[in-house]
Short mmCIF file of C-alpha atoms and ligand atoms in Angstrom, two decimals:
data_model
loop_
_atom_site.label_atom_id
_atom_site.label_comp_id
_atom_site.label_asym_id
_atom_site.label_seq_id
_atom_site.Cartn_x
_atom_site.Cartn_y
_atom_site.Cartn_z
CA UNK A 1 -15.10 14.39 -10.37
CA UNK A 2 -15.62 15.93 -13.77
CA UNK A 3 -17.04 13.55 -16.34
CA UNK A 4 -17.90 13.80 -20.00
CA UNK A 5 -20.65 11.94 -21.88
CA UNK A 6 -19.56 9.18 -24.24
CA UNK A 7 -21.53 7.02 -26.63
CA UNK A 8 -21.13 3.26 -26.88
CA UNK A 9 -20.11 2.61 -30.49
CA UNK A 10 -19.51 -1.17 -30.38
CA UNK A 11 -20.07 -4.02 -27.94
CA UNK A 12 -18.09 -7.22 -28.53
CA UNK A 13 -18.04 -10.48 -26.57
CA UNK A 14 -14.30 -10.99 -26.09
CA UNK A 15 -14.46 -14.11 -23.88
CA UNK A 16 -16.81 -15.88 -21.48
CA UNK A 17 -18.25 -13.11 -19.31
CA UNK A 18 -16.01 -10.39 -20.78
CA UNK A 19 -17.32 -7.71 -23.13
CA UNK A 20 -15.46 -4.85 -24.72
CA UNK A 21 -17.11 -1.47 -25.17
CA UNK A 22 -15.75 0.99 -27.71
CA UNK A 23 -16.56 4.53 -26.58
CA UNK A 24 -16.67 7.63 -28.74
CA UNK A 25 -17.51 11.26 -28.07
CA UNK A 26 -21.04 12.24 -29.12
CA UNK A 27 -19.68 15.52 -30.52
CA UNK A 28 -17.28 13.63 -32.79
CA UNK A 29 -14.22 15.31 -31.26
CA UNK A 30 -11.10 13.29 -30.45
CA UNK A 31 -10.22 12.27 -26.91
CA UNK A 32 -7.19 13.79 -25.23
CA UNK A 33 -3.96 11.80 -25.07
CA UNK A 34 -3.38 9.05 -22.52
CA UNK A 35 -0.43 6.83 -21.68
CA UNK A 36 -0.37 3.08 -22.18
CA UNK A 37 -1.68 1.40 -19.04
CA UNK A 38 -4.05 4.26 -18.15
CA UNK A 39 -7.54 3.71 -16.80
CA UNK A 40 -10.75 5.73 -16.59
CA UNK A 41 -13.65 6.09 -14.18
CA UNK A 42 -16.81 4.89 -15.91
CA UNK A 43 -20.25 5.81 -14.59
CA UNK A 44 -22.63 3.10 -15.78
CA UNK A 45 -26.39 3.16 -16.39
CA UNK A 46 -27.15 2.59 -12.69
CA UNK A 47 -24.89 5.44 -11.60
CA UNK A 48 -22.28 3.04 -10.18
CA UNK A 49 -18.72 4.22 -10.77
CA UNK A 50 -15.97 1.73 -11.60
CA UNK A 51 -12.45 1.95 -12.99
CA UNK A 52 -11.54 0.23 -16.24
CA UNK A 53 -8.21 0.01 -18.02
CA UNK A 54 -7.95 1.43 -21.51
CA UNK A 55 -6.97 -1.45 -23.74
CA UNK A 56 -6.93 0.08 -27.21
CA UNK A 57 -3.92 1.71 -28.87
CA UNK A 58 -3.06 4.85 -26.83
CA UNK A 59 -2.61 6.88 -30.02
CA UNK A 60 -6.19 6.16 -31.16
CA UNK A 61 -7.80 9.48 -30.27
CA UNK A 62 -11.08 8.65 -32.03
CA UNK A 63 -12.24 6.07 -29.48
CA UNK A 64 -11.46 4.45 -26.14
CA UNK A 65 -11.75 0.71 -25.58
CA UNK A 66 -12.58 -0.87 -22.21
CA UNK A 67 -13.25 -4.49 -21.32
CA UNK A 68 -15.74 -5.37 -18.59
CA UNK A 69 -15.72 -8.69 -16.78
CA UNK A 70 -19.13 -9.52 -15.39
CA UNK A 71 -18.49 -10.12 -11.69
CA UNK A 72 -20.66 -12.77 -10.02
CA UNK A 73 -21.12 -10.51 -7.01
CA UNK A 74 -21.81 -7.40 -9.11
CA UNK A 75 -23.82 -4.76 -7.23
CA UNK A 76 -24.79 -2.97 -10.41
CA UNK A 77 -21.42 -2.01 -11.87
CA UNK A 78 -20.20 -4.70 -14.26
CA UNK A 79 -23.64 -6.33 -14.62
CA UNK A 80 -25.20 -3.06 -15.80
CA UNK A 81 -22.37 -2.44 -18.25
CA UNK A 82 -23.05 -5.88 -19.73
CA UNK A 83 -26.55 -4.68 -20.59
CA UNK A 84 -25.56 -1.59 -22.56
CA UNK A 85 -25.96 -1.55 -26.34
CA UNK A 86 -24.49 0.52 -29.17
CA UNK A 87 -25.91 4.03 -29.01
CA UNK A 88 -26.26 4.09 -25.21
CA UNK A 89 -24.67 6.96 -23.29
CA UNK A 90 -22.25 6.59 -20.38
CA UNK A 91 -20.06 9.10 -18.56
CA UNK A 92 -16.32 8.84 -18.03
CA UNK A 93 -13.65 10.79 -16.19
CA UNK A 94 -10.30 11.82 -17.61
CA UNK A 95 -7.84 8.96 -18.18
CA UNK A 96 -5.41 8.49 -15.31
CA UNK A 97 -1.93 7.25 -16.00
CA UNK A 98 -0.64 4.99 -13.25
CA UNK A 99 1.14 1.98 -14.71
CA UNK A 100 2.98 3.31 -17.79
CA UNK A 101 5.92 2.03 -19.80
CA UNK A 102 9.28 2.25 -18.02
CA UNK A 103 11.21 4.74 -20.21
CA UNK A 104 14.61 3.47 -19.04
CA UNK A 105 14.01 -0.19 -19.88
CA UNK A 106 15.55 -1.77 -22.98
CA UNK A 107 13.29 -4.82 -22.87
CA UNK A 108 9.76 -5.28 -21.57
CA UNK A 109 8.03 -8.41 -20.27
CA UNK A 110 4.28 -8.17 -19.70
CA UNK A 111 2.64 -10.90 -17.60
CA UNK A 112 -1.15 -10.96 -17.44
CA UNK A 113 -3.52 -13.18 -15.53
CA UNK A 114 -7.20 -13.33 -16.58
CA UNK A 115 -8.89 -9.93 -16.97
CA UNK A 116 -5.55 -8.38 -15.94
CA UNK A 117 -4.68 -8.48 -19.62
CA UNK A 118 -6.57 -5.21 -20.21
CA UNK A 119 -3.98 -2.61 -19.11
CA UNK A 120 -1.19 -4.74 -20.54
CA UNK A 121 -2.95 -4.92 -23.90
CA UNK A 122 -2.83 -1.12 -24.10
CA UNK A 123 0.88 -1.28 -23.27
CA UNK A 124 1.45 -4.00 -25.87
CA UNK A 125 -0.12 -1.74 -28.51
CA UNK A 126 2.20 1.13 -27.53
CA UNK A 127 5.33 -1.02 -27.37
CA UNK A 128 4.52 -2.70 -30.67
CA UNK A 129 3.95 0.61 -32.44
CA UNK A 130 7.20 1.98 -30.98
CA UNK A 131 9.13 -1.04 -32.26
CA UNK A 132 10.19 -1.90 -28.70
CA UNK A 133 11.52 -5.28 -27.60
CA UNK A 134 8.66 -6.86 -25.65
CA UNK A 135 6.85 -10.10 -24.93
CA UNK A 136 3.39 -10.54 -23.43
CA UNK A 137 2.70 -13.72 -21.46
CA UNK A 138 -1.01 -14.24 -20.90
CA UNK A 139 -2.30 -16.87 -18.47
CA UNK A 140 -5.97 -17.86 -18.75
CA UNK A 141 -7.92 -20.90 -17.64
CA UNK A 142 -9.03 -21.77 -21.17
CA UNK A 143 -9.22 -20.23 -24.61
CA UNK A 144 -12.88 -19.35 -24.11
CA UNK A 145 -11.87 -17.31 -21.03
CA UNK A 146 -8.93 -15.56 -22.73
CA UNK A 147 -10.07 -12.06 -23.72
CA UNK A 148 -8.78 -10.69 -27.04
CA UNK A 149 -7.11 -14.05 -27.80
CA UNK A 150 -7.42 -13.72 -31.59
CA UNK A 151 -6.06 -10.17 -31.60
CA UNK A 152 -3.20 -11.13 -29.32
CA UNK A 153 -2.20 -14.05 -31.51
CA UNK A 154 -2.34 -12.21 -34.80
CA UNK A 155 -1.76 -8.53 -34.05
CA UNK A 156 1.62 -8.41 -32.37
CA UNK A 157 4.02 -10.19 -34.73
CA UNK A 158 4.46 -13.29 -32.59
CA UNK A 159 5.29 -11.41 -29.40
CA UNK A 160 2.41 -12.90 -27.38
CA UNK A 161 2.49 -16.26 -25.59
CA UNK A 162 -0.83 -17.71 -24.47
CA UNK A 163 -0.56 -20.07 -21.49
CA UNK A 164 -3.88 -21.84 -21.19
CA UNK A 165 -4.90 -24.06 -18.30
CA UNK A 166 -1.58 -23.77 -16.45
CA UNK A 167 -2.26 -24.11 -12.70
CA UNK A 168 -0.90 -21.39 -10.42
CA UNK A 169 1.71 -23.86 -9.13
CA UNK A 170 3.05 -24.20 -12.67
CA UNK A 171 3.58 -20.51 -13.42
CA UNK A 172 7.11 -20.34 -12.03
CA UNK A 173 8.18 -23.20 -14.31
CA UNK A 174 6.84 -21.27 -17.32
CA UNK A 175 8.26 -17.89 -16.30
CA UNK A 176 11.59 -19.01 -14.82
CA UNK A 177 13.26 -19.47 -18.21
CA UNK A 178 11.87 -16.08 -19.33
CA UNK A 179 13.44 -14.40 -16.30
CA UNK A 180 16.72 -16.23 -16.83
CA UNK A 181 17.06 -14.64 -20.26
CA UNK A 182 16.69 -11.06 -19.02
CA UNK A 183 19.38 -8.50 -18.35
CA UNK A 184 19.32 -5.77 -15.68
CA UNK A 185 17.84 -3.26 -18.15
CA UNK A 186 14.58 -5.16 -18.48
CA UNK A 187 11.26 -4.11 -16.95
CA UNK A 188 8.42 -6.43 -15.98
CA UNK A 189 4.76 -5.42 -15.73
CA UNK A 190 2.08 -7.61 -14.24
CA UNK A 191 -1.65 -7.41 -13.69
CA UNK A 192 -3.99 -10.10 -12.39
CA UNK A 193 -5.14 -11.60 -9.10
CA UNK A 194 -3.01 -10.72 -6.07
CA UNK A 195 -1.54 -14.22 -5.64
CA UNK A 196 -0.75 -14.37 -9.35
CA UNK A 197 1.17 -11.08 -9.19
CA UNK A 198 3.01 -12.21 -6.04
CA UNK A 199 4.19 -15.24 -8.00
CA UNK A 200 5.34 -13.09 -10.92
CA UNK A 201 7.23 -10.79 -8.58
CA UNK A 202 8.91 -13.77 -6.89
CA UNK A 203 10.22 -15.01 -10.25
CA UNK A 204 11.38 -11.71 -11.74
CA UNK A 205 12.41 -9.45 -8.83
CA UNK A 206 15.63 -11.39 -8.05
CA UNK A 207 16.67 -10.90 -11.69
CA UNK A 208 15.64 -7.34 -12.60
CA UNK A 209 15.19 -5.84 -9.11
CA UNK A 210 12.02 -5.22 -7.16
CA UNK A 211 11.60 -1.68 -8.50
CA UNK A 212 11.61 -2.95 -12.09
CA UNK A 213 8.58 -5.21 -11.46
CA UNK A 214 5.59 -2.93 -12.01
CA UNK A 215 2.32 -4.11 -10.52
CA UNK A 216 -1.19 -2.97 -11.48
CA UNK A 217 -3.71 -3.80 -8.79
CA UNK A 218 -7.48 -4.04 -8.94
CA UNK A 219 -7.98 -4.48 -5.22
CA UNK A 220 -6.50 -2.91 -2.12
CA UNK A 221 -3.79 -4.57 -0.08
CA UNK A 222 -4.30 -5.22 3.62
CA UNK A 223 -2.58 -2.72 5.89
CA UNK A 224 -1.85 -3.00 9.62
CA UNK A 225 -3.19 0.21 11.16
CA UNK A 226 -2.31 -0.55 14.77
CA UNK A 227 0.18 2.03 15.94
CA UNK A 228 -1.21 4.80 13.76
CA UNK A 229 -0.84 8.25 15.33
CA UNK A 230 -2.23 11.71 14.66
CA UNK A 231 -0.44 14.21 12.46
CA UNK A 232 -1.09 17.58 10.86
CA UNK A 233 -2.02 18.03 7.25
CA UNK A 234 -1.64 21.49 5.75
CA UNK A 235 -2.75 22.66 2.34
CA UNK A 236 -0.54 24.79 0.17
CA UNK A 237 -3.25 27.44 0.63
CA UNK A 238 -2.31 27.71 4.32
CA UNK A 239 -5.20 25.83 6.00
CA UNK A 240 -4.17 23.21 8.58
CA UNK A 241 -6.04 20.26 10.06
CA UNK A 242 -5.34 17.54 12.60
CA UNK A 243 -5.66 14.01 11.18
CA UNK A 244 -6.56 11.70 14.11
CA UNK A 245 -5.16 8.16 14.26
CA UNK A 246 -8.44 6.64 13.13
CA UNK A 247 -9.28 9.04 10.27
CA UNK A 248 -7.85 9.44 6.78
CA UNK A 249 -6.57 12.69 5.30
CA UNK A 250 -9.38 12.45 2.75
CA UNK A 251 -12.02 12.17 5.47
CA UNK A 252 -10.61 15.10 7.42
CA UNK A 253 -10.44 17.35 4.36
CA UNK A 254 -13.97 16.37 3.31
CA UNK A 255 -15.30 16.99 6.83
CA UNK A 256 -13.89 20.49 6.55
CA UNK A 257 -15.67 21.22 3.30
CA UNK A 258 -12.67 20.73 1.03
CA UNK A 259 -13.49 18.98 -2.21
CA UNK A 260 -11.12 16.18 -3.16
CA UNK A 261 -11.49 13.88 -6.17
CA UNK A 262 -12.23 10.37 -4.96
CA UNK A 263 -13.57 7.07 -6.16
CA UNK A 264 -12.45 3.77 -4.62
CA UNK A 265 -11.31 5.17 -1.25
CA UNK A 266 -9.11 2.07 -0.97
CA UNK A 267 -5.90 3.38 -2.50
CA UNK A 268 -6.47 1.57 -5.78
CA UNK A 269 -7.87 3.98 -8.36
CA UNK A 270 -5.59 7.01 -8.02
CA UNK A 271 -8.46 9.55 -8.01
CA UNK A 272 -7.35 11.24 -4.80
CA UNK A 273 -3.60 11.29 -5.53
CA UNK A 274 -2.25 14.75 -4.74
CA UNK A 275 1.12 16.44 -4.50
CA UNK A 276 3.35 16.49 -1.42
CA UNK A 277 5.08 19.82 -0.95
CA UNK A 278 6.65 19.19 2.47
CA UNK A 279 6.96 16.22 4.83
CA UNK A 280 7.37 12.49 4.21
CA UNK A 281 4.36 10.38 3.23
CA UNK A 282 3.81 6.85 4.48
CA UNK A 283 2.47 5.15 1.37
CA UNK A 284 -0.31 2.62 1.85
CA UNK A 285 -1.85 2.70 -1.60
CA UNK A 286 -1.76 0.20 -4.42
CA UNK A 287 -1.75 2.70 -7.24
CA UNK A 288 1.53 4.64 -7.19
CA UNK A 289 4.57 3.08 -8.83
CA UNK A 290 7.69 2.21 -6.86
CA UNK A 291 9.40 5.21 -8.48
CA UNK A 292 6.56 7.56 -7.50
CA UNK A 293 6.70 6.29 -3.93
CA UNK A 294 10.45 6.72 -3.75
CA UNK A 295 10.15 10.28 -5.07
CA UNK A 296 7.80 11.06 -2.17
CA UNK A 297 6.11 13.93 -3.97
CA UNK A 298 2.66 12.34 -4.32
CA UNK A 299 0.23 10.75 -1.89
CA UNK A 300 -3.08 8.87 -2.05
CA UNK A 301 -5.09 10.86 0.48
CA UNK A 302 -7.65 8.12 1.12
CA UNK A 303 -5.27 5.61 2.71
CA UNK A 304 -1.74 6.96 3.11
CA UNK A 305 -0.47 8.80 6.15
CA UNK A 306 2.59 10.79 7.27
CA UNK A 307 5.96 9.73 8.64
CA UNK A 308 6.57 13.31 9.74
CA UNK A 309 4.46 15.32 12.23
CA UNK A 310 3.33 17.63 9.43
CA UNK A 311 2.55 17.06 5.78
CA UNK A 312 1.88 19.86 3.32
CA UNK A 313 -0.15 18.74 0.30
CA UNK A 314 -1.18 20.34 -2.93
CA UNK A 315 -4.57 19.16 -4.20
CA UNK A 316 -4.64 18.22 -7.91
S1 FES B 1 -9.92 7.38 -3.90
FE1 FES B 1 -9.02 5.79 -5.09
S2 FES B 1 -6.90 5.95 -4.55
FE2 FES B 1 -7.89 7.31 -3.21
#
C-alpha cells in the first residue's frame, strides 16, 4: 500500500473515549478529492494500520478529519492514536469510497449508532452543502458519549435528531414513524454495531427495499465455508492459478509473488477490491454496496470466491 505522510494539526476530545484528529499535508498541498462516506488507512505511531472514516466536509481539500474511539481491547491501534499530539506525523493511504450517497435517491435518511456516526457525518456535510433532503438520526447511550453532538445540533439546520439513552429494543418505535413517512425514492444509510444495523434494516427495508438500505460495517460478517470448492483465478495478464477450497484468492496470489493491496483481510476495508473481467463472483465481503455486488464487476479478493469454475480478475 502506498501511503503519504500527514501531520496532526488538531486533536479534540469529541466524547468520552473519542478523539478527532485533523490531518494536513506537511507540504501544504491540498488532498485529492474523496466522496462522502469514504475512509482511509491510517498507520499510527506503533505501525499498526487501521481504517477510519473521513468525517469532515468532503470538499475540504485542506485537511482530513478522522475520529478515533479508544477500544478497551486495543492492541496498539486506537490507544496509540489517542496519544498523538499536534505536530506528530502519521501515514495514510488514499481515501477509499465505499459507502457513498445514492445518486438516484430523492430523500436520504442516515441512522448512526455510537461511533458509527463518523462516515454518516461526512455524508451529512455533503448532503447539507448540496441542499439535499436528509435527516440524520443518531443513537448514543448518553450525551457525553455522543461524538460531535454540538456540531450536529447546530451545524445542519435542524436536520439532526439525537436519540440519547434509547435501549436497542426501543429503536424500532423511534424509527418506525420515520420509515412510514418515506416514499420509494428514499435511501437509508446506517453505520453502527451489527445488531443495531440489523434493526435499522428490519425497519426500513420493507418500505424502501433492501437495496436502498446501505450498510457500512466495521467488522466482518460470519460466513459458512463448508461446501467451498476449488476454482481457477486468472489475471488479465494471462497468469492462472488454482484456488483450493481452503485458501483465498488473495493468499494464492500472494504465494505466487503477486502484490495485492490488503489491510483487514476480512472483507471489511476494501483494500483488496479488484475488477472482475470474466466469471461470476460469490461475494462474501462487507464492503461492497448492494449495487456493486449486483453489477458483479468487482470482488474482495481476501474473502470472496467464484460461482463459476474460472474467474478472470484485474488487479487495481
Ligand atoms: S483486505 Fe480488507 S477487504 Fe480485503
